[in-house]
Coordinates of C-alpha atoms in Angstrom, one line a residue:
Chain A
M849 CA -9.5 -39.6 98.8
K850 CA -8.4 -42.9 98.0
H851 CA -9.5 -44.8 95.2
I852 CA -11.3 -47.7 96.8
V853 CA -13.2 -45.2 98.9
K854 CA -14.4 -43.4 95.7
L855 CA -15.3 -46.9 94.6
L856 CA -17.1 -48.2 97.7
I857 CA -19.1 -44.4 97.6
L858 CA -20.2 -45.1 94.3
L859 CA -21.3 -49.1 95.4
V860 CA -23.1 -47.3 98.7
A861 CA -24.9 -45.1 96.3
V862 CA -25.9 -47.6 93.6
S863 CA -26.8 -50.1 96.4
A864 CA -29.3 -47.4 97.8
F865 CA -30.6 -46.6 94.5
W866 CA -31.3 -50.6 94.3
I867 CA -32.7 -50.7 97.6
A868 CA -35.2 -47.7 96.7
L869 CA -36.2 -49.2 93.7
L870 CA -37.3 -52.3 96.0
E871 CA -39.4 -50.4 97.7
T872 CA -41.4 -49.0 94.7
V873 CA -43.6 -50.1 92.3
V874 CA -41.2 -52.1 90.3
P875 CA -41.9 -55.6 90.3
R876 CA -40.0 -57.1 92.8
S877 CA -38.9 -60.1 90.8
Y878 CA -37.0 -57.7 88.6
T879 CA -35.6 -55.9 91.0
W880 CA -34.0 -58.7 93.0
L881 CA -32.0 -59.7 89.8
L882 CA -30.6 -56.1 88.7
P883 CA -27.5 -57.1 90.6
V884 CA -27.0 -60.4 88.9
Y885 CA -27.9 -58.8 85.6
F886 CA -25.5 -56.1 86.2
I887 CA -22.5 -58.4 87.1
V888 CA -23.3 -60.5 84.4
S889 CA -23.2 -57.4 81.7
L890 CA -20.0 -56.3 83.3
G891 CA -18.3 -59.4 82.7
C892 CA -19.7 -59.7 78.9
Y893 CA -18.5 -56.3 78.6
G894 CA -14.9 -57.4 79.8
L895 CA -14.8 -59.9 77.5
L896 CA -16.0 -58.0 74.7
M897 CA -12.9 -55.3 75.7
V898 CA -10.7 -58.3 75.8
G899 CA -11.8 -59.5 72.4
V900 CA -11.7 -56.3 70.5
G901 CA -8.5 -55.2 71.8
L902 CA -7.0 -58.5 70.8
M903 CA -8.3 -58.2 67.4
H904 CA -7.1 -54.9 67.0
F905 CA -3.7 -55.5 69.0
P906 CA -1.4 -53.2 66.8
T907 CA 1.9 -55.3 65.6
C908 CA 5.1 -54.3 63.9
P909 CA 6.8 -57.1 62.1
Q910 CA 8.6 -54.2 60.4
E911 CA 10.3 -53.2 63.5
A912 CA 12.1 -56.5 64.1
V913 CA 13.6 -56.2 60.6
L914 CA 14.5 -52.4 61.6
L915 CA 16.0 -53.7 64.6
Q916 CA 18.5 -56.1 62.9
K917 CA 19.7 -53.2 60.6
D918 CA 20.1 -51.1 63.8
I919 CA 22.0 -54.1 65.4
A920 CA 24.5 -54.7 62.6
E921 CA 25.1 -51.0 62.2
A922 CA 25.9 -50.8 65.7
K923 CA 28.2 -54.0 66.0
E924 CA 30.2 -52.7 63.0
F925 CA 30.8 -49.3 64.5
L926 CA 31.6 -50.5 68.1
K927 CA 34.1 -53.3 66.7
Q928 CA 36.0 -50.9 65.0
R929 CA 36.1 -48.9 68.3
G930 CA 37.5 -51.5 70.4
V931 CA 34.2 -52.2 72.2
D932 CA 33.6 -56.4 72.3
V933 CA 30.3 -57.2 70.6
D934 CA 30.7 -60.7 69.8
Y935 CA 28.1 -63.0 71.4
D936 CA 28.6 -66.3 72.1
Chain B
M1272 CA 14.1 -22.9 67.3
E1273 CA 14.3 -23.1 70.8
I1274 CA 17.8 -25.0 72.1
N1275 CA 16.6 -27.5 74.7
K1276 CA 18.7 -26.6 78.1
N1277 CA 17.3 -29.7 79.6
K1278 CA 19.8 -32.4 80.6
Y1279 CA 18.6 -36.1 80.6
S1280 CA 19.7 -39.0 82.7
I1281 CA 19.1 -42.2 81.1
I1282 CA 18.9 -44.9 83.9
V1283 CA 19.7 -48.4 82.6
P1284 CA 19.2 -51.2 84.9
T1285 CA 21.8 -54.3 83.9
Y1286 CA 21.7 -57.8 84.5
N1287 CA 23.7 -60.0 82.1
E1288 CA 23.4 -57.4 79.1
R1289 CA 26.6 -57.7 78.0
L1290 CA 25.8 -57.5 74.1
N1291 CA 22.7 -55.4 74.8
I1292 CA 24.2 -52.8 76.6
A1293 CA 26.7 -51.8 74.0
L1294 CA 24.2 -51.6 71.2
L1295 CA 21.6 -49.8 73.3
V1296 CA 24.4 -47.2 73.9
Y1297 CA 25.4 -46.8 70.3
L1298 CA 21.7 -46.3 69.0
V1299 CA 20.9 -43.7 71.9
F1300 CA 24.0 -41.8 71.0
K1301 CA 22.7 -42.0 67.4
H1302 CA 19.4 -40.7 68.0
L1303 CA 20.2 -38.0 70.8
R1304 CA 22.3 -35.7 68.3
D1305 CA 22.1 -31.9 69.9
V1306 CA 20.8 -33.4 73.5
D1307 CA 22.9 -32.9 76.4
F1308 CA 22.4 -36.4 78.5
E1309 CA 23.9 -39.1 80.2
I1310 CA 23.7 -42.9 80.4
I1311 CA 23.7 -44.5 84.1
V1312 CA 24.4 -48.2 84.0
V1313 CA 23.0 -50.0 87.3
D1314 CA 24.6 -53.2 86.6
D1315 CA 23.7 -55.9 89.6
G1316 CA 27.0 -57.8 90.0
S1317 CA 26.6 -59.4 86.3
P1318 CA 28.9 -62.9 86.0
D1319 CA 28.8 -62.2 82.1
G1320 CA 31.2 -59.1 81.7
T1321 CA 28.7 -56.5 81.2
Q1322 CA 30.6 -54.0 83.4
E1323 CA 33.7 -54.9 81.1
V1324 CA 31.9 -53.5 77.9
V1325 CA 30.5 -50.4 80.0
K1326 CA 33.7 -49.6 80.7
Q1327 CA 35.2 -50.0 76.6
L1328 CA 32.0 -47.8 76.1
Q1329 CA 33.2 -45.4 78.7
Q1330 CA 36.4 -45.4 76.5
V1331 CA 35.0 -44.6 73.2
Y1332 CA 31.9 -42.0 74.2
G1333 CA 33.6 -40.4 77.7
E1334 CA 33.2 -41.3 81.6
D1335 CA 31.1 -38.0 81.6
R1336 CA 28.4 -39.4 79.4
I1337 CA 28.3 -42.9 80.6
L1338 CA 28.3 -43.7 84.1
L1339 CA 28.5 -47.1 85.4
R1340 CA 27.2 -47.3 88.8
A1341 CA 27.0 -50.8 89.6
R1342 CA 25.7 -53.0 92.7
P1343 CA 27.2 -56.4 94.3
R1344 CA 24.4 -58.5 93.2
K1345 CA 20.7 -58.3 92.1
L1346 CA 18.9 -56.4 94.2
G1347 CA 15.6 -55.6 92.4
L1348 CA 14.5 -53.1 89.9
G1349 CA 13.0 -50.2 92.2
T1350 CA 16.2 -49.7 94.0
A1351 CA 18.1 -49.9 90.8
Y1352 CA 16.2 -46.7 89.9
V1353 CA 16.6 -45.1 93.4
H1354 CA 20.4 -45.8 93.0
G1355 CA 20.9 -44.6 89.9
L1356 CA 18.8 -41.1 90.8
K1357 CA 21.4 -40.3 93.5
H1358 CA 23.7 -40.1 90.8
A1359 CA 21.6 -38.6 88.1
S1360 CA 22.7 -34.8 87.2
G1361 CA 20.3 -34.0 85.1
N1362 CA 16.7 -32.5 85.5
F1363 CA 15.0 -35.1 83.8
V1364 CA 15.2 -39.2 83.9
V1365 CA 14.5 -41.5 81.3
I1366 CA 14.4 -45.3 82.3
M1367 CA 14.1 -47.9 79.5
D1368 CA 15.1 -51.3 79.5
A1369 CA 18.4 -52.7 78.5
D1370 CA 17.3 -55.9 76.3
L1371 CA 16.6 -53.0 72.9
S1372 CA 12.6 -54.3 73.7
H1373 CA 12.5 -50.1 74.4
H1374 CA 14.3 -48.4 71.4
P1375 CA 16.1 -45.3 71.5
K1376 CA 14.6 -44.1 68.2
Y1377 CA 11.9 -43.0 70.4
L1378 CA 13.8 -40.4 73.0
P1379 CA 13.1 -37.8 70.6
S1380 CA 9.6 -37.8 70.8
F1381 CA 9.4 -38.4 74.5
I1382 CA 11.5 -35.1 74.6
R1383 CA 9.4 -33.4 72.3
K1384 CA 6.0 -34.4 73.5
Q1385 CA 7.2 -33.4 77.0
L1386 CA 8.2 -29.7 76.0
E1387 CA 5.2 -29.2 73.9
T1388 CA 3.0 -30.1 76.8
G1389 CA 5.0 -29.3 79.6
A1390 CA 4.1 -32.7 81.4
S1391 CA 5.9 -34.5 84.5
I1392 CA 5.9 -37.6 83.0
V1393 CA 5.6 -38.8 79.5
T1394 CA 5.3 -42.8 79.1
G1395 CA 5.4 -45.1 76.0
T1396 CA 2.4 -47.1 75.2
R1397 CA 2.1 -50.1 73.1
Y1398 CA -1.5 -50.3 72.8
V1399 CA -2.3 -47.3 70.4
K1400 CA -2.1 -46.6 67.0
G1401 CA 1.2 -45.8 65.9
G1402 CA 2.7 -48.6 68.8
G1403 CA 2.6 -52.2 68.8
V1404 CA 4.5 -55.2 69.7
H1405 CA 6.4 -58.0 67.7
G1406 CA 7.3 -61.5 69.0
W1407 CA 4.2 -62.1 71.3
N1408 CA 2.4 -65.2 70.6
L1409 CA -1.5 -65.5 70.9
M1410 CA -1.3 -66.2 74.9
R1411 CA 0.8 -63.4 75.6
K1412 CA -1.6 -61.3 73.4
L1413 CA -4.6 -62.6 75.6
T1414 CA -2.9 -62.2 79.2
S1415 CA -1.8 -58.5 78.1
R1416 CA -4.9 -57.5 77.0
G1417 CA -7.1 -59.5 79.9
A1418 CA -5.0 -57.9 82.6
N1419 CA -5.1 -54.4 80.7
V1420 CA -8.9 -54.5 80.8
L1421 CA -8.7 -55.7 84.2
A1422 CA -6.2 -52.9 85.9
Q1423 CA -8.5 -50.5 83.9
T1424 CA -11.6 -51.3 85.3
L1425 CA -10.4 -51.2 88.6
L1426 CA -7.9 -48.6 88.9
W1427 CA -9.1 -45.9 86.3
P1428 CA -5.2 -45.1 85.9
G1429 CA -5.7 -42.4 83.4
V1430 CA -2.6 -44.4 81.1
S1431 CA -3.4 -46.9 78.4
D1432 CA -0.1 -49.1 79.2
L1433 CA 0.5 -49.5 82.8
T1434 CA 3.0 -52.4 83.0
G1435 CA 5.4 -50.3 80.4
S1436 CA 8.6 -49.3 81.8
F1437 CA 9.6 -46.8 78.9
R1438 CA 9.1 -43.4 80.9
L1439 CA 10.4 -40.2 80.7
Y1440 CA 10.1 -38.0 84.2
R1441 CA 11.2 -34.7 85.3
K1442 CA 13.4 -35.9 88.0
S1443 CA 11.7 -34.1 91.0
V1444 CA 8.3 -36.0 90.2
L1445 CA 10.3 -39.5 89.8
E1446 CA 11.6 -38.8 93.5
D1447 CA 8.5 -38.3 94.8
V1448 CA 6.7 -40.9 93.2
I1449 CA 9.3 -43.7 94.2
S1450 CA 9.3 -42.9 97.6
S1451 CA 6.1 -43.7 98.0
C1452 CA 6.4 -47.2 95.9
V1453 CA 7.1 -50.7 97.8
S1454 CA 6.1 -53.2 94.9
K1455 CA 8.5 -55.3 93.2
G1456 CA 9.0 -56.0 89.6
Y1457 CA 6.6 -55.0 86.9
V1458 CA 3.8 -54.3 89.5
F1459 CA 6.4 -51.8 90.6
Q1460 CA 5.8 -49.9 87.2
M1461 CA 2.3 -50.1 87.8
E1462 CA 2.5 -48.5 91.1
M1463 CA 4.4 -45.9 90.0
I1464 CA 2.2 -44.7 87.2
V1465 CA -0.9 -45.1 89.3
R1466 CA 0.7 -43.0 92.2
A1467 CA 1.6 -40.2 89.8
S1468 CA -1.9 -40.7 88.3
R1469 CA -3.4 -40.1 91.8
K1470 CA -1.0 -37.2 93.1
C1471 CA -2.5 -35.5 89.6
Y1472 CA 0.7 -35.1 87.7
H1473 CA 0.3 -34.2 84.1
I1474 CA 1.0 -37.5 82.2
E1475 CA 1.1 -37.7 78.5
E1476 CA 1.7 -40.7 76.6
V1477 CA 3.5 -41.6 73.1
P1478 CA 3.6 -44.6 71.2
I1479 CA 6.0 -46.9 71.2
T1480 CA 7.0 -50.3 69.5
F1481 CA 7.9 -52.7 71.5
V1482 CA 9.9 -56.1 69.8
D1483 CA 10.5 -58.9 72.2
R1484 CA 14.0 -59.2 73.0
V1485 CA 16.5 -60.7 70.5
Y1486 CA 19.6 -61.5 72.7
G1487 CA 20.0 -63.0 76.3
S1488 CA 17.2 -64.2 78.5
S1489 CA 14.0 -62.7 79.3
K1490 CA 13.7 -62.1 83.1
L1491 CA 10.1 -63.1 83.3
G1492 CA 8.8 -66.3 84.8
G1493 CA 7.2 -68.0 87.5
S1494 CA 3.4 -67.6 88.5
E1495 CA 2.9 -64.2 87.2
I1496 CA -0.9 -64.0 87.1
V1497 CA -0.8 -64.5 91.1
E1498 CA 1.5 -62.1 91.6
Y1499 CA -0.3 -59.4 89.0
L1500 CA -3.4 -60.0 90.8
K1501 CA -2.0 -59.8 94.2
G1502 CA -0.2 -56.6 93.0
L1503 CA -3.6 -54.9 91.4
A1504 CA -5.6 -55.8 95.0
Y1505 CA -2.7 -54.1 96.8
L1506 CA -2.8 -50.9 94.4
L1507 CA -6.7 -50.9 94.6
V1508 CA -6.7 -50.7 98.2
T1509 CA -3.8 -48.7 98.9
T1510 CA -3.7 -45.9 96.0

């Protein structure tokens, strides 16, 4: 089953639940606003995930240093064996 | 210890990577001792002499270990992999960038992970503990993180790093997945892993570090965000 079909089924199920809610005792004014609340919450959750991810974004400054060492080692080896490693 | 009887074909697409390709080849040979592998360089007619350097490397390491399978001009990443695949004699294929942002020192961990788990695909992820990036400013981290959250929410892909292109594939799996992909650029990388996930292939992740390229010019540029959103929408509907 395609992913979009899965999402649409989920959407239909949630909508059916929401419409059913409209018909029941729960005050209408609340129920009408539920989709809005849901979308806003989703947006907030997304922003939170971005923010948290940004805070904990793994960085590796030591890797840049190690890479420079590797580059020097490689250049040394290759130059001795006739590979052109002079960068202009 | 069981001897690893697999052969790994490492496909490296290049365009103007004269210095990087030499450094990369040295590092691959350094970190993959006791492993049967070949490096397939798919060069798209680089004007900077990349192919000459590859030929020099062939003299040092052997023409059976380094294959130069060039193309006349820039023909795109996806087709570069397809072209490389045609010449791959291994039963596993590694795809990686030529610019040293993908460090060959992680190759043993990809191989080990695959042997341990029997996975069909092992993908490198920059976003977990043990992984990481260097040389990214705040803006780039923000767009990366935002793009990732959006893609995770919409696509439920099952991997943490969608746009990464440092991956090990079982050759038959790569052939299967690549034949159903039509996107270009990095959306192509996303499409590959999403399609593989939809086909229920066993995918494992290993942490990798990504140091932004040191030499040469990045191929990134242009209205990335628009392309990315279009790509996401396409993947949402067709996978």
